[in-house]
Structure formats: structure tokens, C-alpha cells
Amino acid sequence: MHSPSPPWLWWSDRALYDVPTVFPTAALTFLALHLVVFVGDYALYAAGVGNGGDLFLRVAEVDDAVITYSQWWRPFTSCLADYGLVHFAVANLGLIVIGLEANAVLGTWPFVAIYVLSGAVGSLVTTATDADTNLTVGGGDALLGVVGAMCVYILINVEPDWNRAQPGGVCERWSLSQPRHKPWLPPT
């Protein structure tokens, strides 16, 4: 028996794929945090508090802050800062389109871990490989980590009957369609 589509997943067809879902609390929280940082920074600037960008610079990863002043949290929070209105719009559109569905399928805490760790690793890799960059922001790295996690989820949970019908399919090459013990699934 298939469960009906939850109201927050109005675009999904849960009658076809009966996938367990949760309410996308984490994705909505990250959307709200993006909004708070972006609008809060603009509000502080409009009120004449600081030079503008003060909140942005407290959240973004700045090489000197991480290396010289041991502010270890900067790589983790840099995925909440956006560099301008277009960057803010694209990052949040990605969170809406990809993040809500991924959070619903993967679960709240796995989504949080993937999003934050992917953002931190992306920031650190950018800092380590580009000598000219001293400021790293954005949820693009974090969002691409979520896309990668969804790709792995799809590969692990691919439909064996569909994939066997295609000679040389992913499951045939990687032998994922072969019956094997999967301890994370309930016994059938």
C-alpha cells in the first residue's frame, strides 16, 4: 500500500515510489539562516551600524581568521553567507529545489551533516588550492555535497528490475542488483 504525497512534496509522485520521508526541517532552517544573515546584514548597514558587511564577514571564511586567529568555526558557517543578491537567490533556489527533497528522503541529521561538512570541506579545499582567494562564502559546495549524497542514495536504492532490463546498466557493472544482505533494510 502506497502512502499519499505529503503536502510539502506536492511535486513528487509518492504513489509510484513509496520512499520513507520526513518533514524537511533542516533545509527550511538553512533557508531561514541564509535569510537572517543576508537581510540582517543589509538591515545593519541601512541602520548605520558598521560599514556594511559586518555580519557577512563574521560568518564567511576569511583565511586570516581561520589561520591566524584560530576561528575554527568559519569553514562551517561560510555556507550561510552569500555574496550579493544573485548569489543569495541562486543558493536558496537550489536549497528549495534540491534541498527540500533531499532532506525529506535522507532525513534531518544526515542532511545537516552532509550540508555542513560539504560546505566546510569545499571552503577548505578552495582556501588550500587557490592562493589568491582569501574569502570563501556560499552554499554551492554544500549543495553539491547534497547532490552527491542523493546520487549515492539513488545508486544504492536503484530498482533492480529496471536496471537489469538495460544490458551494461550501472547495477550490472557494479553488481548492485545481485541479491545480497543489506543490514539497513528490514527483512522481506
PDB file of C-alpha atoms in Angstrom:
ATOM      1  CA  MET A   1       0.000   0.000   0.000  1.00  0.00           C
ATOM      2  CA  HIS A   2       1.378   3.378  -1.012  1.00  0.00           C
ATOM      3  CA  SER A   3       1.205   6.414   1.190  1.00  0.00           C
ATOM      4  CA  PRO A   4      -0.182   9.662  -0.239  1.00  0.00           C
ATOM      5  CA  SER A   5       2.185  12.524  -1.034  1.00  0.00           C
ATOM      6  CA  PRO A   6       2.973  14.740   1.949  1.00  0.00           C
ATOM      7  CA  PRO A   7       1.790  18.333   1.386  1.00  0.00           C
ATOM      8  CA  TRP A   8       5.339  19.770   1.340  1.00  0.00           C
ATOM      9  CA  LEU A   9       6.245  17.426  -1.539  1.00  0.00           C
ATOM     10  CA  TRP A  10       3.460  18.469  -3.886  1.00  0.00           C
ATOM     11  CA  TRP A  11       5.688  17.912  -6.926  1.00  0.00           C
ATOM     12  CA  SER A  12       6.598  14.319  -6.046  1.00  0.00           C
ATOM     13  CA  ASP A  13       4.740  11.196  -7.001  1.00  0.00           C
ATOM     14  CA  ARG A  14       4.885   9.113  -3.832  1.00  0.00           C
ATOM     15  CA  ALA A  15       2.281   6.722  -5.199  1.00  0.00           C
ATOM     16  CA  LEU A  16       4.901   5.447  -7.658  1.00  0.00           C
ATOM     17  CA  TYR A  17       7.854   5.311  -5.268  1.00  0.00           C
ATOM     18  CA  ASP A  18       6.965   4.572  -1.680  1.00  0.00           C
ATOM     19  CA  VAL A  19      10.019   6.184  -0.095  1.00  0.00           C
ATOM     20  CA  PRO A  20      10.053   6.995   3.619  1.00  0.00           C
ATOM     21  CA  THR A  21      10.136  10.741   4.129  1.00  0.00           C
ATOM     22  CA  VAL A  22      10.423  13.242   6.952  1.00  0.00           C
ATOM     23  CA  PHE A  23       9.413  16.881   7.089  1.00  0.00           C
ATOM     24  CA  PRO A  24      12.351  18.925   5.638  1.00  0.00           C
ATOM     25  CA  THR A  25      13.114  20.802   8.843  1.00  0.00           C
ATOM     26  CA  ALA A  26      16.845  21.166   8.215  1.00  0.00           C
ATOM     27  CA  ALA A  27      16.503  22.547   4.677  1.00  0.00           C
ATOM     28  CA  LEU A  28      13.931  25.085   5.852  1.00  0.00           C
ATOM     29  CA  THR A  29      16.200  26.024   8.762  1.00  0.00           C
ATOM     30  CA  PHE A  30      19.133  26.598   6.404  1.00  0.00           C
ATOM     31  CA  LEU A  31      16.863  28.722   4.198  1.00  0.00           C
ATOM     32  CA  ALA A  32      15.901  30.790   7.239  1.00  0.00           C
ATOM     33  CA  LEU A  33      19.542  31.146   8.326  1.00  0.00           C
ATOM     34  CA  HIS A  34      20.528  32.348   4.837  1.00  0.00           C
ATOM     35  CA  LEU A  35      17.729  34.892   5.046  1.00  0.00           C
ATOM     36  CA  VAL A  36      18.710  36.052   8.540  1.00  0.00           C
ATOM     37  CA  VAL A  37      22.356  36.585   7.552  1.00  0.00           C
ATOM     38  CA  PHE A  38      21.533  38.327   4.268  1.00  0.00           C
ATOM     39  CA  VAL A  39      18.684  40.542   5.481  1.00  0.00           C
ATOM     40  CA  GLY A  40      20.336  41.130   8.864  1.00  0.00           C
ATOM     41  CA  ASP A  41      23.497  42.362   7.203  1.00  0.00           C
ATOM     42  CA  TYR A  42      21.541  44.736   4.982  1.00  0.00           C
ATOM     43  CA  ALA A  43      19.449  45.960   7.928  1.00  0.00           C
ATOM     44  CA  LEU A  44      22.583  46.724   9.962  1.00  0.00           C
ATOM     45  CA  TYR A  45      24.017  48.635   7.012  1.00  0.00           C
ATOM     46  CA  ALA A  46      20.771  50.580   6.466  1.00  0.00           C
ATOM     47  CA  ALA A  47      20.618  51.444  10.172  1.00  0.00           C
ATOM     48  CA  GLY A  48      24.143  52.854  10.013  1.00  0.00           C
ATOM     49  CA  VAL A  49      25.647  50.204  12.267  1.00  0.00           C
ATOM     50  CA  GLY A  50      29.089  49.341  10.928  1.00  0.00           C
ATOM     51  CA  ASN A  51      30.336  49.700   7.375  1.00  0.00           C
ATOM     52  CA  GLY A  52      28.037  47.107   5.813  1.00  0.00           C
ATOM     53  CA  GLY A  53      29.079  43.508   5.530  1.00  0.00           C
ATOM     54  CA  ASP A  54      29.923  43.161   9.204  1.00  0.00           C
ATOM     55  CA  LEU A  55      27.642  40.168   9.747  1.00  0.00           C
ATOM     56  CA  PHE A  56      28.768  38.763   6.398  1.00  0.00           C
ATOM     57  CA  LEU A  57      32.422  38.938   7.452  1.00  0.00           C
ATOM     58  CA  ARG A  58      31.679  37.290  10.807  1.00  0.00           C
ATOM     59  CA  VAL A  59      30.135  34.283   9.048  1.00  0.00           C
ATOM     60  CA  ALA A  60      32.306  33.991   5.924  1.00  0.00           C
ATOM     61  CA  GLU A  61      35.589  32.124   5.889  1.00  0.00           C
ATOM     62  CA  VAL A  62      38.457  34.580   5.852  1.00  0.00           C
ATOM     63  CA  ASP A  63      41.918  32.981   5.690  1.00  0.00           C
ATOM     64  CA  ASP A  64      43.407  35.248   8.352  1.00  0.00           C
ATOM     65  CA  ALA A  65      40.592  34.498  10.788  1.00  0.00           C
ATOM     66  CA  VAL A  66      40.944  30.742  10.378  1.00  0.00           C
ATOM     67  CA  ILE A  67      44.724  30.530  10.302  1.00  0.00           C
ATOM     68  CA  THR A  68      45.950  33.410  12.457  1.00  0.00           C
ATOM     69  CA  TYR A  69      43.133  33.774  14.975  1.00  0.00           C
ATOM     70  CA  SER A  70      42.106  30.098  15.254  1.00  0.00           C
ATOM     71  CA  GLN A  71      38.446  30.722  14.425  1.00  0.00           C
ATOM     72  CA  TRP A  72      37.809  27.098  13.525  1.00  0.00           C
ATOM     73  CA  TRP A  73      34.038  27.546  13.024  1.00  0.00           C
ATOM     74  CA  ARG A  74      34.446  29.760   9.939  1.00  0.00           C
ATOM     75  CA  PRO A  75      34.571  26.921   7.362  1.00  0.00           C
ATOM     76  CA  PHE A  76      31.337  25.521   8.806  1.00  0.00           C
ATOM     77  CA  THR A  77      29.447  28.824   8.806  1.00  0.00           C
ATOM     78  CA  SER A  78      30.694  30.060   5.431  1.00  0.00           C
ATOM     79  CA  CYS A  79      27.910  28.124   3.680  1.00  0.00           C
ATOM     80  CA  LEU A  80      25.398  30.533   5.275  1.00  0.00           C
ATOM     81  CA  ALA A  81      26.854  33.710   3.758  1.00  0.00           C
ATOM     82  CA  ASP A  82      26.018  34.810   0.224  1.00  0.00           C
ATOM     83  CA  TYR A  83      27.989  37.230  -1.928  1.00  0.00           C
ATOM     84  CA  GLY A  84      25.286  39.519  -3.294  1.00  0.00           C
ATOM     85  CA  LEU A  85      21.625  39.264  -4.245  1.00  0.00           C
ATOM     86  CA  VAL A  86      22.095  36.933  -7.228  1.00  0.00           C
ATOM     87  CA  HIS A  87      24.227  34.526  -5.187  1.00  0.00           C
ATOM     88  CA  PHE A  88      21.628  34.605  -2.402  1.00  0.00           C
ATOM     89  CA  ALA A  89      18.797  33.874  -4.871  1.00  0.00           C
ATOM     90  CA  VAL A  90      20.599  31.005  -6.627  1.00  0.00           C
ATOM     91  CA  ALA A  91      21.758  29.359  -3.373  1.00  0.00           C
ATOM     92  CA  ASN A  92      18.276  29.471  -1.889  1.00  0.00           C
ATOM     93  CA  LEU A  93      16.634  28.314  -5.112  1.00  0.00           C
ATOM     94  CA  GLY A  94      18.970  25.309  -5.030  1.00  0.00           C
ATOM     95  CA  LEU A  95      18.011  24.654  -1.420  1.00  0.00           C
ATOM     96  CA  ILE A  96      14.335  24.815  -2.352  1.00  0.00           C
ATOM     97  CA  VAL A  97      14.568  22.629  -5.453  1.00  0.00           C
ATOM     98  CA  ILE A  98      17.142  20.082  -4.267  1.00  0.00           C
ATOM     99  CA  GLY A  99      17.411  20.562  -0.512  1.00  0.00           C
ATOM    100  CA  LEU A 100      13.762  20.052   0.441  1.00  0.00           C
ATOM    101  CA  GLU A 101      13.527  16.756  -1.449  1.00  0.00           C
ATOM    102  CA  ALA A 102      16.939  15.549  -0.268  1.00  0.00           C
ATOM    103  CA  ASN A 103      16.140  16.416   3.345  1.00  0.00           C
ATOM    104  CA  ALA A 104      12.821  14.584   3.103  1.00  0.00           C
ATOM    105  CA  VAL A 105      14.471  11.437   1.728  1.00  0.00           C
ATOM    106  CA  LEU A 106      17.785  11.387   3.611  1.00  0.00           C
ATOM    107  CA  GLY A 107      16.456  12.532   6.979  1.00  0.00           C
ATOM    108  CA  THR A 108      17.194  15.573   9.110  1.00  0.00           C
ATOM    109  CA  TRP A 109      20.523  14.756  10.765  1.00  0.00           C
ATOM    110  CA  PRO A 110      22.141  13.097   7.742  1.00  0.00           C
ATOM    111  CA  PHE A 111      21.137  16.138   5.666  1.00  0.00           C
ATOM    112  CA  VAL A 112      22.613  18.535   8.245  1.00  0.00           C
ATOM    113  CA  ALA A 113      25.861  16.545   8.407  1.00  0.00           C
ATOM    114  CA  ILE A 114      26.205  16.335   4.623  1.00  0.00           C
ATOM    115  CA  TYR A 115      25.336  20.006   4.071  1.00  0.00           C
ATOM    116  CA  VAL A 116      27.627  21.445   6.749  1.00  0.00           C
ATOM    117  CA  LEU A 117      30.576  19.091   6.176  1.00  0.00           C
ATOM    118  CA  SER A 118      30.420  19.506   2.387  1.00  0.00           C
ATOM    119  CA  GLY A 119      30.381  23.274   2.801  1.00  0.00           C
ATOM    120  CA  ALA A 120      33.340  23.167   5.195  1.00  0.00           C
ATOM    121  CA  VAL A 121      35.404  20.811   3.034  1.00  0.00           C
ATOM    122  CA  GLY A 122      34.643  22.896  -0.062  1.00  0.00           C
ATOM    123  CA  SER A 123      35.777  26.066   1.717  1.00  0.00           C
ATOM    124  CA  LEU A 124      38.964  24.482   2.983  1.00  0.00           C
ATOM    125  CA  VAL A 125      39.830  22.976  -0.402  1.00  0.00           C
ATOM    126  CA  THR A 126      39.272  26.350  -2.087  1.00  0.00           C
ATOM    127  CA  THR A 127      41.466  28.033   0.513  1.00  0.00           C
ATOM    128  CA  ALA A 128      44.193  25.412   0.170  1.00  0.00           C
ATOM    129  CA  THR A 129      44.293  25.314  -3.629  1.00  0.00           C
ATOM    130  CA  ASP A 130      43.785  28.977  -4.593  1.00  0.00           C
ATOM    131  CA  ALA A 131      46.443  31.309  -3.215  1.00  0.00           C
ATOM    132  CA  ASP A 132      44.614  34.412  -4.469  1.00  0.00           C
ATOM    133  CA  THR A 133      41.407  33.639  -2.559  1.00  0.00           C
ATOM    134  CA  ASN A 134      41.173  34.947   0.980  1.00  0.00           C
ATOM    135  CA  LEU A 135      37.380  34.976   1.328  1.00  0.00           C
ATOM    136  CA  THR A 136      35.148  31.933   0.845  1.00  0.00           C
ATOM    137  CA  VAL A 137      31.348  32.023   1.015  1.00  0.00           C
ATOM    138  CA  GLY A 138      28.287  30.294  -0.298  1.00  0.00           C
ATOM    139  CA  GLY A 139      26.288  27.151  -0.063  1.00  0.00           C
ATOM    140  CA  GLY A 140      27.294  25.892  -3.511  1.00  0.00           C
ATOM    141  CA  ASP A 141      29.793  23.410  -2.084  1.00  0.00           C
ATOM    142  CA  ALA A 142      27.271  22.281   0.491  1.00  0.00           C
ATOM    143  CA  LEU A 143      24.549  21.890  -2.119  1.00  0.00           C
ATOM    144  CA  LEU A 144      26.833  19.871  -4.409  1.00  0.00           C
ATOM    145  CA  GLY A 145      27.593  17.595  -1.462  1.00  0.00           C
ATOM    146  CA  VAL A 146      23.850  17.024  -1.076  1.00  0.00           C
ATOM    147  CA  VAL A 147      23.563  16.277  -4.811  1.00  0.00           C
ATOM    148  CA  GLY A 148      26.379  13.737  -4.451  1.00  0.00           C
ATOM    149  CA  ALA A 149      24.655  12.125  -1.473  1.00  0.00           C
ATOM    150  CA  MET A 150      21.428  11.858  -3.464  1.00  0.00           C
ATOM    151  CA  CYS A 151      23.331  10.222  -6.342  1.00  0.00           C
ATOM    152  CA  VAL A 152      24.744   7.641  -3.929  1.00  0.00           C
ATOM    153  CA  TYR A 153      21.272   7.105  -2.456  1.00  0.00           C
ATOM    154  CA  ILE A 154      19.864   6.506  -5.940  1.00  0.00           C
ATOM    155  CA  LEU A 155      22.655   4.073  -6.839  1.00  0.00           C
ATOM    156  CA  ILE A 156      22.173   2.083  -3.648  1.00  0.00           C
ATOM    157  CA  ASN A 157      18.391   2.013  -3.926  1.00  0.00           C
ATOM    158  CA  VAL A 158      18.116   1.637  -7.706  1.00  0.00           C
ATOM    159  CA  GLU A 159      15.361  -0.604  -8.960  1.00  0.00           C
ATOM    160  CA  PRO A 160      16.997  -3.900  -9.957  1.00  0.00           C
ATOM    161  CA  ASP A 161      14.267  -4.888 -12.424  1.00  0.00           C
ATOM    162  CA  TRP A 162      14.557  -1.609 -14.304  1.00  0.00           C
ATOM    163  CA  ASN A 163      18.322  -1.774 -14.432  1.00  0.00           C
ATOM    164  CA  ARG A 164      18.539  -5.445 -15.429  1.00  0.00           C
ATOM    165  CA  ALA A 165      16.455  -4.625 -18.491  1.00  0.00           C
ATOM    166  CA  GLN A 166      19.339  -2.493 -19.738  1.00  0.00           C
ATOM    167  CA  PRO A 167      22.427  -4.541 -20.653  1.00  0.00           C
ATOM    168  CA  GLY A 168      25.510  -2.929 -19.172  1.00  0.00           C
ATOM    169  CA  GLY A 169      23.474  -0.793 -16.750  1.00  0.00           C
ATOM    170  CA  VAL A 170      25.005   0.665 -13.602  1.00  0.00           C
ATOM    171  CA  CYS A 171      23.802  -2.183 -11.391  1.00  0.00           C
ATOM    172  CA  GLU A 172      25.082  -4.816 -13.796  1.00  0.00           C
ATOM    173  CA  ARG A 173      28.532  -3.230 -13.928  1.00  0.00           C
ATOM    174  CA  TRP A 174      28.785  -2.648 -10.189  1.00  0.00           C
ATOM    175  CA  SER A 175      26.793  -5.762  -9.286  1.00  0.00           C
ATOM    176  CA  LEU A 176      24.413  -3.785  -7.086  1.00  0.00           C
ATOM    177  CA  SER A 177      21.465  -5.718  -8.479  1.00  0.00           C
ATOM    178  CA  GLN A 178      22.757  -9.025  -7.156  1.00  0.00           C
ATOM    179  CA  PRO A 179      20.915 -10.277  -4.098  1.00  0.00           C
ATOM    180  CA  ARG A 180      22.966  -9.579  -1.018  1.00  0.00           C
ATOM    181  CA  HIS A 181      22.498  -8.943   2.656  1.00  0.00           C
ATOM    182  CA  LYS A 182      21.616  -5.295   3.348  1.00  0.00           C
ATOM    183  CA  PRO A 183      21.567  -4.887   7.142  1.00  0.00           C
ATOM    184  CA  TRP A 184      19.982  -1.422   6.936  1.00  0.00           C
ATOM    185  CA  LEU A 185      16.826  -2.780   5.259  1.00  0.00           C
ATOM    186  CA  PRO A 186      14.107  -4.656   7.127  1.00  0.00           C
ATOM    187  CA  PRO A 187      13.838  -8.352   6.258  1.00  0.00           C
ATOM    188  CA  THR A 188      11.381  -9.149   3.469  1.00  0.00           C
TER     189      THR A 188
END
